[in-house]
Every structure is written in C-alpha cells, then in structure tokens.
XYZ file of C-alpha atoms in Angstrom:
309
model
C 36.172 228.489 134.755
C 35.080 231.866 136.132
C 37.471 234.762 135.469
C 37.830 235.620 139.173
C 38.746 232.001 139.947
C 41.309 231.988 137.125
C 42.785 235.219 138.465
C 42.985 233.779 141.988
C 44.745 230.636 140.714
C 47.186 232.608 138.592
C 48.539 234.209 141.782
C 48.117 231.297 144.190
C 49.860 228.582 142.139
C 53.258 230.359 141.988
C 53.061 230.933 145.752
C 52.425 227.212 146.318
C 55.367 226.263 144.137
C 57.667 228.733 145.915
C 57.135 226.773 149.140
C 57.979 223.448 147.484
C 54.404 222.304 146.948
C 53.957 220.240 143.770
C 50.707 220.478 141.811
C 50.184 216.820 140.908
C 46.794 217.260 139.265
C 44.319 220.051 138.557
C 40.731 219.224 137.618
C 37.521 221.218 137.393
C 34.786 220.282 139.857
C 31.249 221.652 140.312
C 31.542 225.349 141.242
C 35.322 225.329 141.274
C 38.616 223.537 140.810
C 40.447 220.763 142.690
C 44.216 220.686 143.178
C 45.938 217.469 144.217
C 49.193 218.551 145.807
C 52.191 217.070 147.605
C 55.191 218.252 149.600
C 57.885 215.937 150.998
C 55.983 212.829 152.175
C 52.611 214.531 152.550
C 49.699 214.723 150.145
C 46.590 216.853 150.288
C 43.678 218.106 148.219
C 42.771 221.775 147.879
C 39.249 222.474 146.623
C 38.701 226.079 145.577
C 35.087 227.095 145.048
C 33.604 230.241 143.537
C 30.142 231.754 143.839
C 28.842 235.228 143.072
C 27.616 235.633 146.630
C 30.602 234.293 148.596
C 33.415 234.825 146.113
C 36.470 232.551 146.449
C 36.331 229.783 149.103
C 39.449 227.567 149.470
C 38.985 224.264 151.360
C 42.140 222.182 152.076
C 41.812 218.565 153.309
C 43.984 216.200 155.342
C 43.592 215.428 159.059
C 46.631 216.279 161.214
C 48.535 216.962 158.032
C 51.094 219.831 158.170
C 50.541 220.358 154.453
C 46.897 221.215 155.145
C 47.953 223.971 157.576
C 50.444 225.318 155.068
C 47.731 225.420 152.401
C 45.422 227.308 154.765
C 48.154 229.847 155.554
C 48.953 230.428 151.873
C 45.295 230.788 150.923
C 44.720 233.265 153.754
C 47.787 235.235 152.723
C 46.494 235.353 149.160
C 43.139 236.632 150.404
C 44.807 239.226 152.656
C 47.153 240.615 150.036
C 45.117 240.204 146.847
C 48.438 240.378 144.990
C 48.210 242.270 141.722
C 44.427 242.003 141.802
C 42.785 244.884 139.954
C 41.455 247.537 142.361
C 37.729 247.696 142.931
C 37.828 251.423 142.141
C 40.172 254.412 141.814
C 38.333 256.953 143.987
C 40.201 259.142 146.462
C 37.159 259.645 148.699
C 34.272 257.199 148.934
C 31.636 255.552 151.107
C 31.766 251.892 152.136
C 28.769 250.000 153.467
C 28.235 246.662 155.220
C 25.786 244.931 157.550
C 25.741 242.551 160.508
C 23.119 240.302 162.094
C 21.153 239.183 159.036
C 22.028 235.528 159.732
C 21.372 235.681 163.480
C 17.992 234.533 164.791
C 18.368 236.577 167.964
C 19.355 240.218 168.091
C 19.255 243.205 165.749
C 20.065 243.820 162.120
C 22.709 246.523 161.758
C 23.713 248.437 158.624
C 26.598 250.901 158.592
C 28.033 253.301 156.024
C 31.485 254.844 156.445
C 32.960 257.839 154.567
C 36.676 257.366 153.871
C 39.558 259.246 152.239
C 42.568 257.531 150.712
C 45.046 259.624 152.701
C 43.884 257.755 155.837
C 45.280 254.454 154.531
C 48.392 254.246 156.743
C 46.506 255.314 159.851
C 43.815 252.691 159.309
C 46.415 249.971 158.765
C 48.191 250.951 161.993
C 44.926 250.914 163.923
C 44.170 247.441 162.546
C 41.138 248.162 160.389
C 40.278 245.028 158.403
C 37.355 242.709 157.694
C 35.503 242.366 161.021
C 35.284 238.571 160.561
C 39.061 238.459 161.054
C 38.922 240.301 164.387
C 37.921 239.099 167.848
C 35.426 240.931 170.053
C 38.069 242.877 171.956
C 39.691 244.067 168.723
C 36.285 245.043 167.345
C 35.582 247.115 170.455
C 38.991 248.822 170.463
C 38.930 249.777 166.775
C 35.280 250.823 166.789
C 35.818 253.117 169.753
C 38.838 254.640 168.007
C 36.761 255.264 164.876
C 33.929 256.819 166.879
C 36.400 259.067 168.709
C 38.255 260.241 165.607
C 35.775 259.767 162.736
C 32.314 260.153 164.283
C 31.123 262.357 161.405
C 32.157 259.641 158.927
C 29.760 257.065 160.387
C 26.063 256.496 159.786
C 24.777 253.360 161.496
C 21.233 251.981 161.597
C 20.339 249.445 164.308
C 17.042 247.636 163.748
C 16.028 245.772 166.907
C 13.840 242.657 166.588
C 10.452 244.323 167.227
C 11.035 246.904 164.490
C 12.705 244.305 162.265
C 9.641 242.043 162.422
C 7.367 244.981 161.584
C 9.506 245.940 158.568
C 9.799 242.390 157.245
C 6.010 242.013 157.446
C 5.547 245.234 155.469
C 8.083 244.203 152.837
C 6.541 240.741 152.477
C 3.121 242.348 152.021
C 4.682 244.131 149.021
C 6.110 240.809 147.776
C 9.613 241.884 148.773
C 12.211 240.046 150.861
C 15.130 240.529 153.255
C 17.456 241.643 150.453
C 15.008 244.409 149.573
C 15.007 245.511 153.211
C 18.802 245.456 153.257
C 18.980 247.528 150.067
C 16.606 250.080 151.586
C 18.688 250.308 154.776
C 22.009 250.528 152.922
C 20.717 253.229 150.592
C 19.231 255.178 153.529
C 22.538 255.149 155.431
C 24.584 256.000 152.333
C 22.389 258.944 151.319
C 22.379 260.375 154.851
C 26.181 260.145 155.046
C 26.852 261.558 151.582
C 25.020 264.777 152.456
C 27.816 265.564 154.928
C 30.554 264.267 152.631
C 29.972 265.815 149.197
C 33.614 265.080 148.297
C 32.786 261.368 148.018
C 33.243 260.055 144.487
C 31.441 256.728 144.765
C 30.005 253.970 146.928
C 31.265 250.424 147.542
C 28.910 247.883 149.127
C 29.707 244.385 150.308
C 27.461 242.445 147.933
C 24.575 240.516 149.501
C 22.449 240.078 146.379
C 23.322 239.159 142.793
C 20.574 241.563 141.733
C 22.568 244.631 142.849
C 19.597 245.867 144.827
C 21.446 248.630 146.657
C 22.587 250.137 143.361
C 19.030 250.215 142.037
C 17.632 251.500 145.341
C 20.063 254.435 145.114
C 19.204 255.051 141.486
C 15.492 255.180 142.350
C 16.304 257.922 144.861
C 18.335 259.775 142.198
C 21.565 259.375 144.147
C 24.309 261.141 142.150
C 27.277 258.789 142.744
C 28.183 255.439 141.147
C 27.633 252.354 143.288
C 29.707 249.168 143.078
C 28.580 245.967 144.811
C 31.292 243.327 145.190
C 31.774 240.098 147.114
C 34.739 240.259 149.449
C 34.527 244.053 149.534
C 35.715 244.018 153.168
C 39.300 244.189 151.866
C 38.465 247.825 151.083
C 39.206 250.070 154.119
C 35.899 251.933 153.935
C 33.867 248.724 153.862
C 36.120 247.190 156.527
C 35.499 250.174 158.804
C 31.759 249.887 158.164
C 31.864 246.165 158.941
C 33.660 246.839 162.252
C 31.160 249.492 163.356
C 28.222 247.291 162.343
C 29.664 244.338 164.255
C 30.392 246.519 167.296
C 26.842 247.849 167.404
C 25.458 244.341 166.970
C 27.560 243.005 169.865
C 26.599 245.941 172.094
C 22.878 245.474 171.408
C 23.178 241.706 171.795
C 24.879 242.025 175.185
C 22.264 244.537 176.384
C 19.532 242.103 175.326
C 21.204 239.260 177.249
C 21.442 241.371 180.412
C 17.882 242.667 180.199
C 16.268 239.254 179.743
C 18.843 237.355 181.835
C 19.339 234.762 179.101
C 22.614 233.923 177.376
C 21.186 234.034 173.833
C 23.495 232.353 171.278
C 24.468 233.948 168.006
C 23.743 232.365 164.628
C 20.703 230.357 163.589
C 21.686 226.760 164.294
C 19.832 224.207 166.396
C 21.219 225.681 169.606
C 18.951 228.724 169.338
C 15.810 226.585 169.660
C 16.528 225.744 173.296
C 16.993 229.400 174.176
C 13.828 230.363 172.309
C 11.943 227.753 174.328
C 13.493 229.048 177.555
C 12.460 232.581 176.612
C 8.882 231.458 175.924
C 8.667 229.658 179.285
C 9.908 232.733 181.113
C 8.291 235.561 179.137
C 5.559 233.967 176.965
C 5.289 233.102 173.298
C 3.816 236.488 172.397
C 7.023 238.266 173.422
C 9.422 236.160 171.325
C 9.385 238.903 168.705
C 11.158 241.183 171.194
C 14.373 239.157 170.804
C 14.063 237.100 167.609
C 13.638 237.520 163.858
C 10.413 235.596 163.524
C 10.463 235.017 159.755
C 13.432 232.621 160.130
C 12.605 228.942 159.558
C 13.861 228.413 163.105
C 10.554 229.732 164.433
C 8.655 226.791 162.935
C 11.053 224.375 164.646
C 10.213 225.609 168.116
C 7.804 223.087 169.620
C 6.027 225.629 171.829
C 4.956 227.709 168.833
C 1.964 226.897 166.620
C 2.607 225.639 163.079
C-alpha cells in the first residue's frame, strides 16, 4: 500500500469510528483499498484509490443510503483539513502555480502563477480562497476580482486562445513533445516572470500534472534559482489555490467572450456533447475556422463527421 494512502487511512479510520461507523472488513484492491462498513442498520462500501496523478480518490457506494452521504462528508472533511498531514513545505514566501482548460475541447488554456506570503493566511481564509474546483462561478468571480484589486502585482497569468494553442501544439509535436511539455514551458515562463518582482520568494509549488516533474526540469534548464515542488492535490496550498482561482476566472471570462462572439453556447469539457456544437460551428462558420474555438489535437476532432479522417 502506498505511503500516502496509508497516511490518509490512519487519519480517516478514527474519524469514521468516532461517528459510530464500524469497519467490518478492509481489503486491498487494484490501486487502492476497500472498506466494508456499517452503521445502525445500514451497510456500505468505501473504495479509496490512489494514483500519482490524481492523489487520493474516495468512492462510497449505496443508493439512497444515509451512510453513503456520511462517508462522503467525512472524506471531504479529511481532504479539507488534511489533519496532521506533513506540510508540503516550510517557506514563508513562495509562488504557487496551476492551470485551467487543458481538458476542455473548446476555449483557451490558462496558466497562472501567484506570489504569496504566509502572513496573508487569515485574510485568504476570510476571503474564501480554496481549490477552485470547490467554488461556483460566482465565488470564482468574487474572489478573483478581490485578488486582482489587492494583489495584482502577485499575479502572472498566461491565456492561450485556441488559434495560438494549436500553433504551439503543432510546434511541440514537431519536436516530439506533448501537452505536458507545453504546460511545463508555460508554468516555468509564468513563474520566472513573477519571481523577478518577488525576490523574497523561497520556493515554488506546482499542482502536479506530470509524473515526470517537467516544470521542475524546465525551470532548472533556465537556471531558475529556487527549489520547485510538484505535488498532486497542491490546491490545498493557498498560493496554488489562488493561482487556480485566477486561472479558472480567466478561462471562464474568455469562454464567455467566445460564446458571445460566435453566438454559440459552447459546452465545457470534452465529452460527446461537444461534437454537436463543433458540427454547428462548422455549418455556420466553416470547417477551416474550427481552430478558432477548439483544441484540434483532441481525439474529439476525429469524431466529428464533417471533418476528414
């Protein structure tokens, strides 16, 4: 069992037992562990998976079962608090970096770096700074605007719209590189630009997107002077959380502008629903212009009937 999974269980199990949940059986399963649990007259199964890319992923089962909801709440609380988990670093001033849009067929790719000081901790908590995935669009907008108003010099954001994105991906592929290489280049570019104005920074924390630690090596190649840590789940760190909020805000702003300009309600993500909108775009604007709104290297492109194989 992976050390991070063992650590997670060592804190979660006592919390389960405090609420009267009995651990009836614990067995290892592929990529994780399975807990068979019960409370009062209810039974449920909690599968907890671990991967280097996604970190810890708890999955409770049981339809319309109040025990399932309780398991979800306890797992979320454990993720929020990270009780007694060792800190990712001990810096007093650092740069956090995150991205948004890499999994969306339509819209831009956004990378943001944020310079943070530990004495801002209480302020950021009061404002509501946390992992952007745990915030709705209105909260993202409110917090991002607050950060821009009060910490504009702590932000370096790069927005790559589809036309430029497709050009860059083509260049990287010609060099036998991939999306993760492009991301590492963008992260390192934003981090270096921000650090020049924040020489007090002691290190860099990046939300990990590659097991190869490509941002770290990209910074080393540019002789960047600070240590770089890449971790899954790094959004619990306030600097990375702030970066994730700004990146998400800029993505949403660009996405909405794209919808208004082309008068099409483009969906987010890369599921089957995007194919219909890609076809509608082609009918209205032509196949040649699809690259204005979409990341063409996605497999989705080959699924669009109007496009050649």
